[in-house]
Amino acid sequence: MAQYVAADVEQKWQGAWAAEDIFTATRSPDKPKYYVLEMFPYPSGRIHMGHVRNYTMGDVIARYKIATGHAVLHPMGWDAFGMPAENAAMAIGGHPKDWTYSNIDDMRAQMKPLGLSIDWSREFATCDPEYYGQQQALFLDFLEKGLVYRKNAVVNWDPVDMTVLANEQVIDGKGWRSGAEVERRELTQWFFKISDFSEELLTALDQLDNWPAKVRLMQENWIGKSRGIEVPFNRMDGGDPIICYSTRPDTMRGATFLAISPEHPVSRTLAEDRPELAAFIAETRKMDTTEAAMEKAEKKGIDTGLKVRHPVYPDRELPVWVGNFVLMEYGTGAVYGCPAHDQRDLDFAKKYGLDVTHAFFMPGEEVEVTDTALVPPKTEKVAYVEHFAGIGECSSLEGIDASIDYFEAHDLGRGQVKYRLRDWGLSRQRYWGCPIPIVYCDTCGVVPEKKENLPIELPYDEGNKPIDFSQPGNPLDRHSTWRNCECPSCGGPARRETDTMDTFVDSSWYYARFTAPRAETPTVAEDASYWMNVDQYIGGIEHAILHLLYSRFFARAMHICGHLPKSATEPFDALFTQGMVTHEIYQTRDAAGRPVYHLPEDVVDGKLADGTEVEIVPSAKMSKSKKNVVDPVNIVAAYGADTARWFVLSDSPPERDVEWTASGAEAAFKHLARVHRIVSDIATSDLPDVPEADLALLRDMHKTIHEVTGGVESFGFNAAIAKLYGFTNTLAKSKAGSGAKREAASALAQLMAPMTPHLAEELWYMLGQEDFVTTANWPVADPNMLIDDTVTLPIQINGKRRAEIAVPKDMDKSEVEKAALAHDAVLRSLDGAVPKKVIVVPGRIVNVVV
RNA sequence: GCGGCUGUGGUGAAAUUGGUAGACACGCUUGAUUUAGGUUCAAGUGCCUUUGGCGUGGGGGUUCAAGUCCCUCCAGCCGCACCA
């Protein structure tokens, strides 16, 4: 009997698939199409178990769709621009381009042995000039349609990476990659007009039924729609009114002061001849913006001396303060303070001795606030005090509506919808990114590059040698020749934009490029309309906002420019966010008591090679720093790709984290070897039919087909695998004849094929099949075989299980009742009592109520 | 603070519409075979004071019947946040 040697089996079938080109995606008029995509990797140089899990899930779907008669597009590429390449060049010398392409070669070589059903002919890297040249073309089209613009703005400056960051890339006041405290700087930058799409990006979320609710909610919160009112407050000195934004106009009676941002034009103007104000503004600008610091930071202010008139109660004059807590970026940069109904305003008012005036009380409890503000409840009714809109006791939601109506009717302000989402700043002061195709000319100003000059390629050399990356900053900016060019408009001497695009731009449209990866235009209409949308997108939850929101914007912008059909404006029909691969952490302590980490492969039975016992820290995401990593390359070498694939799918639901354990991997391998043994035994044996055993085996086969199919279609891979284990046990123990066993073994091979494709091909081959199991038609369960002729019903007495009874599947309810009541155990339990009621749920349960 | 998710054996977990809780796997126990051992095969494994009782984070409720529905509390995780 042949032994299961994974390496031989896997090499053999990968070779056979490649020879027949079976994964090349081809448009086919007579087949439904299916586009499955996993978030493409950054070419760090090594694949990790998270990649294996991600791509295996996609591969299961892709192979299942091939077997169910679809034209499948399952591509792979590289998100190849970005800082690590420049950092590597800085740290170890060399060139980002060489580093990146060599990493891609390494990773491809690690990925191919996994046996993924990828159409490698469509592979590209975002740093290929053929790709980013088309991205530059998109930029020019966006510019023409007003979807990109240039403005002077206060931006997030990362002092370590020496570049600007988008708001989305600042986490807790720190750069998302460098972790450095972000500073605020004023620079001229390019922006995508994503804010034009706020409402659409928000409302379209409702249509994304096959996205995780969590991701939709996160995007909804990020877009941050709020409804309120803009109210001008007239200045007593006759200057331009100060416009405040509020979502609670019903509390306007309680307004006792105005607070404006230090960045507000009024603050700036006043600061010109008020040194103490200028100092205050400078101080707030330096302020630590981390969350923890914000929480602790004192709410500080400074009285400007200005007064404004209350819009509704003109006899009241309100002082104007500059407050360090007022953000210029949100609303109008000015708010009115309502101490009675807002805790922050109350704290501020108490600190600086400002008035507290109620707009409402809780009905029947007229208690003035002292230390705790009376925040308007959402649903409960409140009693408004002599309210300008004429309302008395009502919910604050009604109060808001009435107040907005009042302001609009009296021309005192207007209802206003605001979004938190701001435009996407895309300029980065980096080398290793897509150059922005813009030229600055002294005569013509800002001029778009001509499309025929694209791609504007990154320079590899400076002078005769490769660019020097040893000093920080942007090498394009200090390059001696690259930035000099000819003005596309007047032909005179001009300078190139030296900023490159945020790498999130690269990943915002790669899914569309895969539909026509070699085209001379960003997309090709017939390919895009055939393959788009992505039917199933799979990746990590960490991209819930940035990448997915940007992609949704890009698809819309590409549609406006004619690069995608209207139907592709939501590019991902279904999204699945998979969990991480975790592992226990093994550590010892150094002399100072600091943890020293050890690789799992160096720990045997909780001990190091020298016998030292290790401390075991509970499972966490695999990370190099904690050394709790298992290299897929080693696993594939030891057990084969099928074992790695089977294991990452088997133990946990795909959306949850899965813990990699050596014993689990070992068990997966043993199981595959067992299947190989069982099937090879069946293939070579010749036993006569055994009608009853044959039927029982085939019934379980059909149930297995049914459950595995359902599992694969609903991301229930772990449950599907559990059923396959069960079916393997049934098959191993079955007394059926060889005919039925071969049929069952063939089905087993087919059902395992999406998960363990190499072994499945081998089983299929051993069973004498001549085609590929990969392309064979997916088995279909016979509904008649899914229900047994007799069913075992539990009998409950008052909801407690007391007995079981076997009855024919279509036995009449009253017959079942009779049989149940005649059961020994039931009679014993009843002990002569007369049942009040008997509930029979056909095929499920019998409950006797006494 | 706001919003959301999760809680089931020693472990990972399973359980269409409320209908036999713990499938499947790890681990563990016992036995058989072979062996130096791993391997393979067979049997067992929620808990307890075991003719029975208890059991899906705690408490309460709806129901003939609750892991599943409702209320409430607790714990853990995630997202957002000086957002007016």
PDB file of C-alpha atoms in Angstrom, chain A residues 372-626:
ATOM      1  CA  THR A 372     -23.440  67.666  37.488  1.00  0.00           C
ATOM      2  CA  ALA A 373     -24.956  69.010  34.300  1.00  0.00           C
ATOM      3  CA  LEU A 374     -28.511  67.972  33.434  1.00  0.00           C
ATOM      4  CA  VAL A 375     -27.916  66.294  30.079  1.00  0.00           C
ATOM      5  CA  PRO A 376     -31.036  66.053  27.916  1.00  0.00           C
ATOM      6  CA  PRO A 377     -32.313  62.472  27.951  1.00  0.00           C
ATOM      7  CA  LYS A 378     -33.020  60.901  24.553  1.00  0.00           C
ATOM      8  CA  THR A 379     -36.550  59.662  25.039  1.00  0.00           C
ATOM      9  CA  GLU A 380     -37.864  60.937  28.370  1.00  0.00           C
ATOM     10  CA  LYS A 381     -39.847  64.151  28.379  1.00  0.00           C
ATOM     11  CA  VAL A 382     -38.361  67.293  29.802  1.00  0.00           C
ATOM     12  CA  ALA A 383     -40.057  70.535  30.897  1.00  0.00           C
ATOM     13  CA  TYR A 384     -38.694  73.481  28.902  1.00  0.00           C
ATOM     14  CA  VAL A 385     -38.533  76.847  30.654  1.00  0.00           C
ATOM     15  CA  GLU A 386     -40.311  79.710  28.815  1.00  0.00           C
ATOM     16  CA  HIS A 387     -39.015  78.274  25.565  1.00  0.00           C
ATOM     17  CA  PHE A 388     -38.711  80.538  22.529  1.00  0.00           C
ATOM     18  CA  ALA A 389     -40.247  77.907  20.224  1.00  0.00           C
ATOM     19  CA  GLY A 390     -43.302  77.746  22.462  1.00  0.00           C
ATOM     20  CA  ILE A 391     -42.733  74.173  23.594  1.00  0.00           C
ATOM     21  CA  GLY A 392     -43.409  72.976  27.130  1.00  0.00           C
ATOM     22  CA  GLU A 393     -43.166  69.375  28.178  1.00  0.00           C
ATOM     23  CA  CYS A 394     -41.831  67.151  25.405  1.00  0.00           C
ATOM     24  CA  SER A 395     -38.890  64.950  24.458  1.00  0.00           C
ATOM     25  CA  SER A 396     -35.686  66.735  23.548  1.00  0.00           C
ATOM     26  CA  LEU A 397     -35.900  65.261  20.034  1.00  0.00           C
ATOM     27  CA  GLU A 398     -39.172  67.109  19.527  1.00  0.00           C
ATOM     28  CA  GLY A 399     -37.533  70.128  21.137  1.00  0.00           C
ATOM     29  CA  ILE A 400     -34.726  70.070  18.577  1.00  0.00           C
ATOM     30  CA  ASP A 401     -37.158  69.891  15.660  1.00  0.00           C
ATOM     31  CA  ALA A 402     -39.267  72.727  17.017  1.00  0.00           C
ATOM     32  CA  SER A 403     -36.180  74.846  17.680  1.00  0.00           C
ATOM     33  CA  ILE A 404     -34.779  74.371  14.170  1.00  0.00           C
ATOM     34  CA  ASP A 405     -38.161  75.366  12.735  1.00  0.00           C
ATOM     35  CA  TYR A 406     -38.172  78.453  14.948  1.00  0.00           C
ATOM     36  CA  PHE A 407     -34.684  79.560  13.937  1.00  0.00           C
ATOM     37  CA  GLU A 408     -35.395  79.102  10.264  1.00  0.00           C
ATOM     38  CA  ALA A 409     -38.795  80.813  10.472  1.00  0.00           C
ATOM     39  CA  HIS A 410     -37.278  83.847  12.209  1.00  0.00           C
ATOM     40  CA  ASP A 411     -34.197  83.884   9.990  1.00  0.00           C
ATOM     41  CA  LEU A 412     -31.940  83.420  13.022  1.00  0.00           C
ATOM     42  CA  GLY A 413     -30.078  80.381  11.733  1.00  0.00           C
ATOM     43  CA  ARG A 414     -30.422  77.397   9.483  1.00  0.00           C
ATOM     44  CA  GLY A 415     -30.613  73.664   9.937  1.00  0.00           C
ATOM     45  CA  GLN A 416     -27.394  72.028   8.916  1.00  0.00           C
ATOM     46  CA  VAL A 417     -26.172  68.469   8.414  1.00  0.00           C
ATOM     47  CA  LYS A 418     -22.505  67.905   9.183  1.00  0.00           C
ATOM     48  CA  TYR A 419     -20.151  65.016   8.670  1.00  0.00           C
ATOM     49  CA  ARG A 420     -17.060  64.109  10.585  1.00  0.00           C
ATOM     50  CA  LEU A 421     -15.491  62.716   7.413  1.00  0.00           C
ATOM     51  CA  ARG A 422     -12.956  65.103   5.959  1.00  0.00           C
ATOM     52  CA  ASP A 423     -11.138  65.154   2.630  1.00  0.00           C
ATOM     53  CA  TRP A 424      -8.393  62.608   2.141  1.00  0.00           C
ATOM     54  CA  GLY A 425      -4.960  64.215   2.038  1.00  0.00           C
ATOM     55  CA  LEU A 426      -2.891  62.099  -0.305  1.00  0.00           C
ATOM     56  CA  SER A 427       0.494  63.879  -0.494  1.00  0.00           C
ATOM     57  CA  ARG A 428       3.375  62.082   1.136  1.00  0.00           C
ATOM     58  CA  GLN A 429       6.922  63.397   1.322  1.00  0.00           C
ATOM     59  CA  ARG A 430       8.379  60.006   0.446  1.00  0.00           C
ATOM     60  CA  TYR A 431      10.344  58.420  -2.377  1.00  0.00           C
ATOM     61  CA  TRP A 432       8.829  54.939  -2.600  1.00  0.00           C
ATOM     62  CA  GLY A 433       5.358  55.808  -3.822  1.00  0.00           C
ATOM     63  CA  CYS A 434       3.480  56.793  -6.949  1.00  0.00           C
ATOM     64  CA  PRO A 435       4.690  60.222  -8.164  1.00  0.00           C
ATOM     65  CA  ILE A 436       1.939  62.822  -8.405  1.00  0.00           C
ATOM     66  CA  PRO A 437       1.809  63.799 -12.118  1.00  0.00           C
ATOM     67  CA  ILE A 438       1.859  67.545 -11.617  1.00  0.00           C
ATOM     68  CA  VAL A 439       4.288  70.191 -12.800  1.00  0.00           C
ATOM     69  CA  TYR A 440       4.896  73.677 -11.373  1.00  0.00           C
ATOM     70  CA  CYS A 441       5.702  76.333 -13.932  1.00  0.00           C
ATOM     71  CA  ASP A 442       6.625  79.929 -13.137  1.00  0.00           C
ATOM     72  CA  THR A 443       4.501  81.188 -16.018  1.00  0.00           C
ATOM     73  CA  CYS A 444       1.614  78.689 -16.081  1.00  0.00           C
ATOM     74  CA  GLY A 445       1.370  77.765 -12.394  1.00  0.00           C
ATOM     75  CA  VAL A 446       0.126  74.314 -11.439  1.00  0.00           C
ATOM     76  CA  VAL A 447      -0.060  72.213 -14.606  1.00  0.00           C
ATOM     77  CA  PRO A 448      -1.206  68.583 -14.957  1.00  0.00           C
ATOM     78  CA  GLU A 449       1.271  66.360 -16.764  1.00  0.00           C
ATOM     79  CA  LYS A 450       0.243  65.177 -20.255  1.00  0.00           C
ATOM     80  CA  LYS A 451      -1.152  61.645 -20.368  1.00  0.00           C
ATOM     81  CA  GLU A 452       1.230  60.676 -23.141  1.00  0.00           C
ATOM     82  CA  ASN A 453       4.147  61.425 -20.790  1.00  0.00           C
ATOM     83  CA  LEU A 454       2.937  58.844 -18.297  1.00  0.00           C
ATOM     84  CA  PRO A 455       4.177  56.996 -16.433  1.00  0.00           C
ATOM     85  CA  ILE A 456       6.209  59.584 -14.609  1.00  0.00           C
ATOM     86  CA  GLU A 457       8.728  57.061 -13.368  1.00  0.00           C
ATOM     87  CA  LEU A 458      10.640  57.151 -10.133  1.00  0.00           C
ATOM     88  CA  PRO A 459      14.342  57.716 -10.767  1.00  0.00           C
ATOM     89  CA  TYR A 460      16.535  54.781  -9.787  1.00  0.00           C
ATOM     90  CA  ASP A 461      19.832  56.630 -10.027  1.00  0.00           C
ATOM     91  CA  GLU A 462      21.169  60.013  -9.229  1.00  0.00           C
ATOM     92  CA  GLY A 463      24.054  60.870 -11.469  1.00  0.00           C
ATOM     93  CA  ASN A 464      25.600  57.512 -12.247  1.00  0.00           C
ATOM     94  CA  LYS A 465      24.860  55.762  -8.984  1.00  0.00           C
ATOM     95  CA  PRO A 466      21.764  54.547  -7.197  1.00  0.00           C
ATOM     96  CA  ILE A 467      19.988  57.134  -5.068  1.00  0.00           C
ATOM     97  CA  ASP A 468      21.350  57.492  -1.567  1.00  0.00           C
ATOM     98  CA  PHE A 469      18.804  56.692   1.113  1.00  0.00           C
ATOM     99  CA  SER A 470      21.073  57.114   4.100  1.00  0.00           C
ATOM    100  CA  GLN A 471      19.696  60.527   5.042  1.00  0.00           C
ATOM    101  CA  PRO A 472      16.116  61.214   6.148  1.00  0.00           C
ATOM    102  CA  GLY A 473      13.674  63.236   4.103  1.00  0.00           C
ATOM    103  CA  ASN A 474      12.495  62.900   0.536  1.00  0.00           C
ATOM    104  CA  PRO A 475      15.215  61.943  -2.006  1.00  0.00           C
ATOM    105  CA  LEU A 476      13.025  63.199  -4.861  1.00  0.00           C
ATOM    106  CA  ASP A 477      13.056  66.657  -3.340  1.00  0.00           C
ATOM    107  CA  ARG A 478      16.849  66.797  -3.174  1.00  0.00           C
ATOM    108  CA  HIS A 479      17.446  64.918  -6.441  1.00  0.00           C
ATOM    109  CA  SER A 480      19.690  66.961  -8.710  1.00  0.00           C
ATOM    110  CA  THR A 481      17.915  66.369 -12.032  1.00  0.00           C
ATOM    111  CA  TRP A 482      14.652  64.444 -11.675  1.00  0.00           C
ATOM    112  CA  ARG A 483      12.476  67.329 -10.659  1.00  0.00           C
ATOM    113  CA  ASN A 484      13.526  69.477 -13.591  1.00  0.00           C
ATOM    114  CA  CYS A 485      11.160  69.137 -16.534  1.00  0.00           C
ATOM    115  CA  GLU A 486       9.422  70.880 -19.334  1.00  0.00           C
ATOM    116  CA  CYS A 487       6.113  72.619 -18.705  1.00  0.00           C
ATOM    117  CA  PRO A 488       3.401  70.606 -20.472  1.00  0.00           C
ATOM    118  CA  SER A 489       1.600  73.855 -21.221  1.00  0.00           C
ATOM    119  CA  CYS A 490       4.192  76.411 -22.395  1.00  0.00           C
ATOM    120  CA  GLY A 491       7.206  74.154 -22.898  1.00  0.00           C
ATOM    121  CA  GLY A 492       9.336  76.317 -20.630  1.00  0.00           C
ATOM    122  CA  PRO A 493      11.446  75.037 -17.743  1.00  0.00           C
ATOM    123  CA  ALA A 494       9.382  73.754 -14.817  1.00  0.00           C
ATOM    124  CA  ARG A 495       9.610  71.612 -11.691  1.00  0.00           C
ATOM    125  CA  ARG A 496       7.888  68.359 -10.853  1.00  0.00           C
ATOM    126  CA  GLU A 497       5.788  67.741  -7.787  1.00  0.00           C
ATOM    127  CA  THR A 498       8.119  65.740  -5.551  1.00  0.00           C
ATOM    128  CA  ASP A 499       5.441  64.435  -3.224  1.00  0.00           C
ATOM    129  CA  THR A 500       4.206  60.912  -3.909  1.00  0.00           C
ATOM    130  CA  MET A 501       0.788  59.429  -3.270  1.00  0.00           C
ATOM    131  CA  ASP A 502      -0.338  57.828  -0.040  1.00  0.00           C
ATOM    132  CA  THR A 503       0.008  54.052  -0.509  1.00  0.00           C
ATOM    133  CA  PHE A 504      -3.676  53.651   0.310  1.00  0.00           C
ATOM    134  CA  VAL A 505      -4.307  55.068  -3.166  1.00  0.00           C
ATOM    135  CA  ASP A 506      -2.553  52.030  -4.658  1.00  0.00           C
ATOM    136  CA  SER A 507      -4.879  49.612  -2.880  1.00  0.00           C
ATOM    137  CA  SER A 508      -8.025  51.614  -3.627  1.00  0.00           C
ATOM    138  CA  TRP A 509      -8.389  50.308  -7.181  1.00  0.00           C
ATOM    139  CA  TYR A 510      -6.184  47.221  -7.607  1.00  0.00           C
ATOM    140  CA  TYR A 511      -9.291  45.013  -7.562  1.00  0.00           C
ATOM    141  CA  ALA A 512     -10.445  46.764 -10.743  1.00  0.00           C
ATOM    142  CA  ARG A 513      -7.037  46.494 -12.384  1.00  0.00           C
ATOM    143  CA  PHE A 514      -7.041  42.706 -11.936  1.00  0.00           C
ATOM    144  CA  THR A 515      -9.853  42.532 -14.483  1.00  0.00           C
ATOM    145  CA  ALA A 516      -7.465  43.791 -17.200  1.00  0.00           C
ATOM    146  CA  PRO A 517      -3.992  43.937 -15.649  1.00  0.00           C
ATOM    147  CA  ARG A 518      -2.025  44.625 -18.833  1.00  0.00           C
ATOM    148  CA  ALA A 519      -4.327  47.167 -20.443  1.00  0.00           C
ATOM    149  CA  GLU A 520      -3.104  50.543 -21.727  1.00  0.00           C
ATOM    150  CA  THR A 521      -5.903  52.245 -19.821  1.00  0.00           C
ATOM    151  CA  PRO A 522      -6.719  51.815 -16.119  1.00  0.00           C
ATOM    152  CA  THR A 523      -9.513  49.405 -16.956  1.00  0.00           C
ATOM    153  CA  VAL A 524     -11.198  47.970 -20.045  1.00  0.00           C
ATOM    154  CA  ALA A 525     -14.959  48.308 -20.191  1.00  0.00           C
ATOM    155  CA  GLU A 526     -15.845  44.789 -21.241  1.00  0.00           C
ATOM    156  CA  ASP A 527     -13.499  43.147 -18.748  1.00  0.00           C
ATOM    157  CA  ALA A 528     -14.583  45.409 -15.912  1.00  0.00           C
ATOM    158  CA  SER A 529     -18.254  44.890 -16.606  1.00  0.00           C
ATOM    159  CA  TYR A 530     -17.807  41.124 -16.911  1.00  0.00           C
ATOM    160  CA  TRP A 531     -15.707  40.524 -13.777  1.00  0.00           C
ATOM    161  CA  MET A 532     -16.742  43.311 -11.430  1.00  0.00           C
ATOM    162  CA  ASN A 533     -17.896  43.305  -8.704  1.00  0.00           C
ATOM    163  CA  VAL A 534     -15.714  41.321  -6.416  1.00  0.00           C
ATOM    164  CA  ASP A 535     -18.189  38.663  -5.328  1.00  0.00           C
ATOM    165  CA  GLN A 536     -16.289  37.757  -2.197  1.00  0.00           C
ATOM    166  CA  TYR A 537     -13.609  39.882  -0.582  1.00  0.00           C
ATOM    167  CA  ILE A 538     -11.679  38.474   2.369  1.00  0.00           C
ATOM    168  CA  GLY A 539      -9.296  40.202   4.719  1.00  0.00           C
ATOM    169  CA  GLY A 540      -8.605  41.503   8.177  1.00  0.00           C
ATOM    170  CA  ILE A 541     -10.883  43.695  10.268  1.00  0.00           C
ATOM    171  CA  GLU A 542      -8.020  46.196  10.605  1.00  0.00           C
ATOM    172  CA  HIS A 543      -9.002  47.554   7.192  1.00  0.00           C
ATOM    173  CA  ALA A 544     -12.615  48.172   8.229  1.00  0.00           C
ATOM    174  CA  ILE A 545     -12.284  51.910   7.786  1.00  0.00           C
ATOM    175  CA  LEU A 546      -9.243  53.071   5.836  1.00  0.00           C
ATOM    176  CA  HIS A 547      -8.872  50.717   2.908  1.00  0.00           C
ATOM    177  CA  LEU A 548     -12.522  49.822   2.525  1.00  0.00           C
ATOM    178  CA  LEU A 549     -13.792  53.385   2.727  1.00  0.00           C
ATOM    179  CA  TYR A 550     -11.156  54.644   0.303  1.00  0.00           C
ATOM    180  CA  SER A 551     -11.986  51.826  -2.120  1.00  0.00           C
ATOM    181  CA  ARG A 552     -15.675  52.680  -1.982  1.00  0.00           C
ATOM    182  CA  PHE A 553     -14.795  56.298  -2.780  1.00  0.00           C
ATOM    183  CA  PHE A 554     -12.422  55.317  -5.577  1.00  0.00           C
ATOM    184  CA  ALA A 555     -14.962  53.075  -7.267  1.00  0.00           C
ATOM    185  CA  ARG A 556     -17.376  56.003  -7.362  1.00  0.00           C
ATOM    186  CA  ALA A 557     -14.749  58.402  -8.657  1.00  0.00           C
ATOM    187  CA  MET A 558     -13.671  55.861 -11.303  1.00  0.00           C
ATOM    188  CA  HIS A 559     -17.274  55.516 -12.376  1.00  0.00           C
ATOM    189  CA  ILE A 560     -17.580  59.283 -12.781  1.00  0.00           C
ATOM    190  CA  CYS A 561     -14.494  59.204 -15.021  1.00  0.00           C
ATOM    191  CA  GLY A 562     -15.871  56.287 -17.042  1.00  0.00           C
ATOM    192  CA  HIS A 563     -13.501  53.626 -15.760  1.00  0.00           C
ATOM    193  CA  LEU A 564     -16.081  51.487 -13.988  1.00  0.00           C
ATOM    194  CA  PRO A 565     -19.741  50.783 -14.651  1.00  0.00           C
ATOM    195  CA  LYS A 566     -22.353  52.276 -12.350  1.00  0.00           C
ATOM    196  CA  SER A 567     -23.011  48.809 -10.950  1.00  0.00           C
ATOM    197  CA  ALA A 568     -19.451  48.664  -9.613  1.00  0.00           C
ATOM    198  CA  THR A 569     -19.646  51.774  -7.441  1.00  0.00           C
ATOM    199  CA  GLU A 570     -19.855  49.446  -4.480  1.00  0.00           C
ATOM    200  CA  PRO A 571     -16.893  47.272  -5.489  1.00  0.00           C
ATOM    201  CA  PHE A 572     -17.218  44.469  -2.940  1.00  0.00           C
ATOM    202  CA  ASP A 573     -20.537  42.616  -2.951  1.00  0.00           C
ATOM    203  CA  ALA A 574     -19.623  40.494   0.032  1.00  0.00           C
ATOM    204  CA  LEU A 575     -16.955  41.069   2.628  1.00  0.00           C
ATOM    205  CA  PHE A 576     -15.619  38.601   5.137  1.00  0.00           C
ATOM    206  CA  THR A 577     -13.253  39.624   7.907  1.00  0.00           C
ATOM    207  CA  GLN A 578     -11.247  36.717   9.168  1.00  0.00           C
ATOM    208  CA  GLY A 579      -9.705  36.307  12.602  1.00  0.00           C
ATOM    209  CA  MET A 580      -6.029  36.116  13.402  1.00  0.00           C
ATOM    210  CA  VAL A 581      -3.764  33.148  13.946  1.00  0.00           C
ATOM    211  CA  THR A 582      -2.519  33.124  17.524  1.00  0.00           C
ATOM    212  CA  HIS A 583       0.025  31.087  19.458  1.00  0.00           C
ATOM    213  CA  GLU A 584       1.103  30.687  23.073  1.00  0.00           C
ATOM    214  CA  ILE A 585       4.096  32.763  24.114  1.00  0.00           C
ATOM    215  CA  TYR A 586       7.057  31.006  25.723  1.00  0.00           C
ATOM    216  CA  GLN A 587       9.322  33.072  27.935  1.00  0.00           C
ATOM    217  CA  THR A 588      12.086  32.857  30.504  1.00  0.00           C
ATOM    218  CA  ARG A 589      13.557  35.733  32.525  1.00  0.00           C
ATOM    219  CA  ASP A 590      16.936  37.386  32.271  1.00  0.00           C
ATOM    220  CA  ALA A 591      18.949  38.448  35.323  1.00  0.00           C
ATOM    221  CA  ALA A 592      16.988  41.701  35.551  1.00  0.00           C
ATOM    222  CA  GLY A 593      13.669  39.853  35.444  1.00  0.00           C
ATOM    223  CA  ARG A 594      12.842  40.976  31.925  1.00  0.00           C
ATOM    224  CA  PRO A 595      11.147  38.424  29.679  1.00  0.00           C
ATOM    225  CA  VAL A 596      13.228  36.554  27.131  1.00  0.00           C
ATOM    226  CA  TYR A 597      11.108  34.983  24.400  1.00  0.00           C
ATOM    227  CA  HIS A 598      11.607  31.607  22.732  1.00  0.00           C
ATOM    228  CA  LEU A 599      10.390  30.219  19.439  1.00  0.00           C
ATOM    229  CA  PRO A 600       7.822  27.404  19.669  1.00  0.00           C
ATOM    230  CA  GLU A 601      10.177  25.099  17.755  1.00  0.00           C
ATOM    231  CA  ASP A 602      12.786  25.501  20.541  1.00  0.00           C
ATOM    232  CA  VAL A 603      10.349  24.413  23.258  1.00  0.00           C
ATOM    233  CA  VAL A 604       9.586  20.731  23.825  1.00  0.00           C
ATOM    234  CA  ASP A 605       7.198  19.691  26.625  1.00  0.00           C
ATOM    235  CA  GLY A 606       7.498  23.129  28.198  1.00  0.00           C
ATOM    236  CA  LYS A 607      11.289  22.957  28.290  1.00  0.00           C
ATOM    237  CA  LEU A 608      14.192  24.374  26.336  1.00  0.00           C
ATOM    238  CA  ALA A 609      16.907  22.091  24.975  1.00  0.00           C
ATOM    239  CA  ASP A 610      19.005  22.712  28.106  1.00  0.00           C
ATOM    240  CA  GLY A 611      16.123  21.630  30.334  1.00  0.00           C
ATOM    241  CA  THR A 612      15.042  25.116  31.484  1.00  0.00           C
ATOM    242  CA  GLU A 613      11.291  25.337  32.017  1.00  0.00           C
ATOM    243  CA  VAL A 614       9.530  28.142  30.168  1.00  0.00           C
ATOM    244  CA  GLU A 615       6.665  30.289  31.381  1.00  0.00           C
ATOM    245  CA  ILE A 616       3.622  29.986  29.138  1.00  0.00           C
ATOM    246  CA  VAL A 617       1.747  33.197  28.397  1.00  0.00           C
ATOM    247  CA  PRO A 618      -1.761  32.788  26.947  1.00  0.00           C
ATOM    248  CA  SER A 619      -2.191  32.808  23.203  1.00  0.00           C
ATOM    249  CA  ALA A 620      -1.793  36.087  21.343  1.00  0.00           C
ATOM    250  CA  LYS A 621      -1.431  37.234  17.762  1.00  0.00           C
ATOM    251  CA  MET A 622       1.717  35.809  16.232  1.00  0.00           C
ATOM    252  CA  SER A 623       4.415  38.449  16.315  1.00  0.00           C
ATOM    253  CA  LYS A 624       8.117  38.428  15.707  1.00  0.00           C
ATOM    254  CA  SER A 625       8.840  40.440  18.847  1.00  0.00           C
ATOM    255  CA  LYS A 626       7.179  37.836  21.079  1.00  0.00           C
TER     256      LYS A 626
END
